[in-house]
């Protein structure tokens, strides 16, 4: 097995195992920590695919800030035990599992056997992706997608204001009594 | 990573050496802290064990190793045991990406009947193209050790300390990242080695078509980004939860914060983690603002010329001696900033938590944004009006 | 190992299958779990799976627009997580309950 293939299989194993832990663990804090592990392994996969800046941003934003926020909120809630972690009703749960499994099987079948996704064989065309991906990313982001970028800025401002407004609800630290 | 066995072995050895150096630097730093704080406070500090008290930390380590390994009744076992181990990991991974010296170049040589090609070993654990993004990302993972320790202890005070500390860390990450944007714009690259190499020689810059050379100042980032330096340095104090930002582990309020329930070697691991973050901070400050491993006023090429003529004549020897000289230059600056961290800890009083958060969000963030805009305007003016 | 080429030659299908598996796991989590916060985390897992698919397409077609899309998805997911968490915290302050079965009926 070549080194690249080994890295891919190892990272995908880690990602799938931690993804499974997110869903299956009863304690929600373990779910959150497993999700952080999934995100870090996905960032490593991005780095193997040459998207270095995106990998860095994934670790900084997702694993380093969003998941920390999730864990902080979970710890603030201080839930005693997760007595009923999964949905009630064995039959409906089993039906849901079967349906999702069937859908997953369909998708994987289509991906591997059915559709030819690229005209050329799906081997990486290394010459096409620019060497310095951060610079190319920046250029395209600010030239072609500048409207989306500015819209994102407005969205983040709205979200920040809205979140602070929500935090001032009854019982909050800054609420008017 | 090379393909040869030789190169892979040397790279693995390099990673292990950097890890061990970081861990071994902690007793020395702790000795400096205890003696330095003692002198600041007009007392003597540890001076009995070994010459000048240098063996004190060794005695402390032995003492800690012999302590009882306990688990509080309400603690969550998995998190309680994982948190101190995880304390080291982000620090060491981030530190390996900082360049410590010029690359060591070895000519092709023959060994065991085979030609081993010319090698270049960078004086860092691994060279990352998006260096600063990687370091920021990995050091932001340090929030998890605090959360795991705080929650896993099963103690309300630990939890409160952990929540405060992690909120402080994620708040100051923003100020940290934004204060660096000015430096990134200035050097046009994320790569730390390129940033260091752009700071060589005397101060030179192009301004409105003229080339300005100031021969008595080194070309350090400090002179181009003074506000960025102040903001970055202050933010790294908050990131490593050092005084004056250490309310999260303030002794008077929260016993010991998130590591209240830890004793023995587990607590020592947290301190090693804190010193590791201090070392990252000192390393990054020297890399961005003080020329990294460069000797002020000389370029690496000049130093290599000097070494090749006067000290070592073979190319391998010249490269090795140049690397050692640059390593020493790096360590001098590094040691100065570590001493500065320790000095500030015993000089300034502690911030209250709301003052701390206000400082991070309401003062540092706007100033960092202002610095970014100012840098952008100055760069634009300097390059486009000839 | 059925064929050495599937194992050694990592192509686009490999990444897409991985992305599909992660997406289905997140989907399953949203259906099966009762804790509102864990459901939000499974939504984040689905978004990450989609990011992986975008980057894989970007790499194998040589265009960088996949990475731009990931940039946008990541930002919006972070913003959505923040708002979602704020809403959940408000709900918890009011009802002291994060079990989604409690909120099934539109009352009060």
CSV table of C-alpha atoms in Angstrom, one decimal, chain A residues 29-30 33 36 52-53 56 59-60 63-64 67-68 71-72 75-76 78 134, chain B residues 76 78-79 130 133 136-137 140-141 143-144 147 151 156 159 163 166 170 190:
chain,number,residue,atom,x,y,z
A,29,UNK,CA,-20.0,15.7,26.0
A,30,UNK,CA,-18.3,12.6,24.5
A,33,UNK,CA,-15.4,15.8,21.7
A,36,UNK,CA,-14.1,17.8,17.3
A,52,UNK,CA,-4.0,23.8,3.0
A,53,UNK,CA,-5.6,27.1,3.9
A,56,UNK,CA,-6.2,25.5,8.7
A,59,UNK,CA,-9.2,23.7,12.6
A,60,UNK,CA,-9.3,27.3,13.7
A,63,UNK,CA,-12.6,22.5,15.8
A,64,UNK,CA,-11.2,25.4,17.7
A,67,UNK,CA,-17.0,23.0,19.0
A,68,UNK,CA,-15.5,24.7,22.0
A,71,UNK,CA,-18.8,22.0,24.7
A,72,UNK,CA,-19.1,25.2,26.9
A,75,UNK,CA,-21.0,22.0,30.4
A,76,UNK,CA,-23.1,25.0,31.4
A,78,UNK,CA,-24.8,20.4,33.5
A,134,UNK,CA,-4.0,30.4,-0.5
B,76,UNK,CA,-15.5,11.3,35.1
B,78,UNK,CA,-11.9,9.2,31.1
B,79,UNK,CA,-11.8,12.9,30.9
B,130,UNK,CA,0.6,27.9,5.6
B,133,UNK,CA,-2.6,29.4,10.0
B,136,UNK,CA,-3.1,29.4,15.2
B,137,UNK,CA,-5.3,26.5,14.6
B,140,UNK,CA,-6.7,27.0,19.5
B,141,UNK,CA,-7.2,23.3,20.3
B,143,UNK,CA,-9.1,25.0,25.0
B,144,UNK,CA,-10.2,21.4,25.1
B,147,UNK,CA,-12.7,22.0,29.4
B,151,UNK,CA,-15.7,19.0,33.7
B,156,UNK,CA,-18.2,23.2,40.6
B,159,UNK,CA,-16.1,23.8,36.1
B,163,UNK,CA,-15.5,27.9,31.6
B,166,UNK,CA,-11.9,28.7,27.8
B,170,UNK,CA,-11.5,31.9,22.5
B,190,UNK,CA,2.0,32.7,5.6
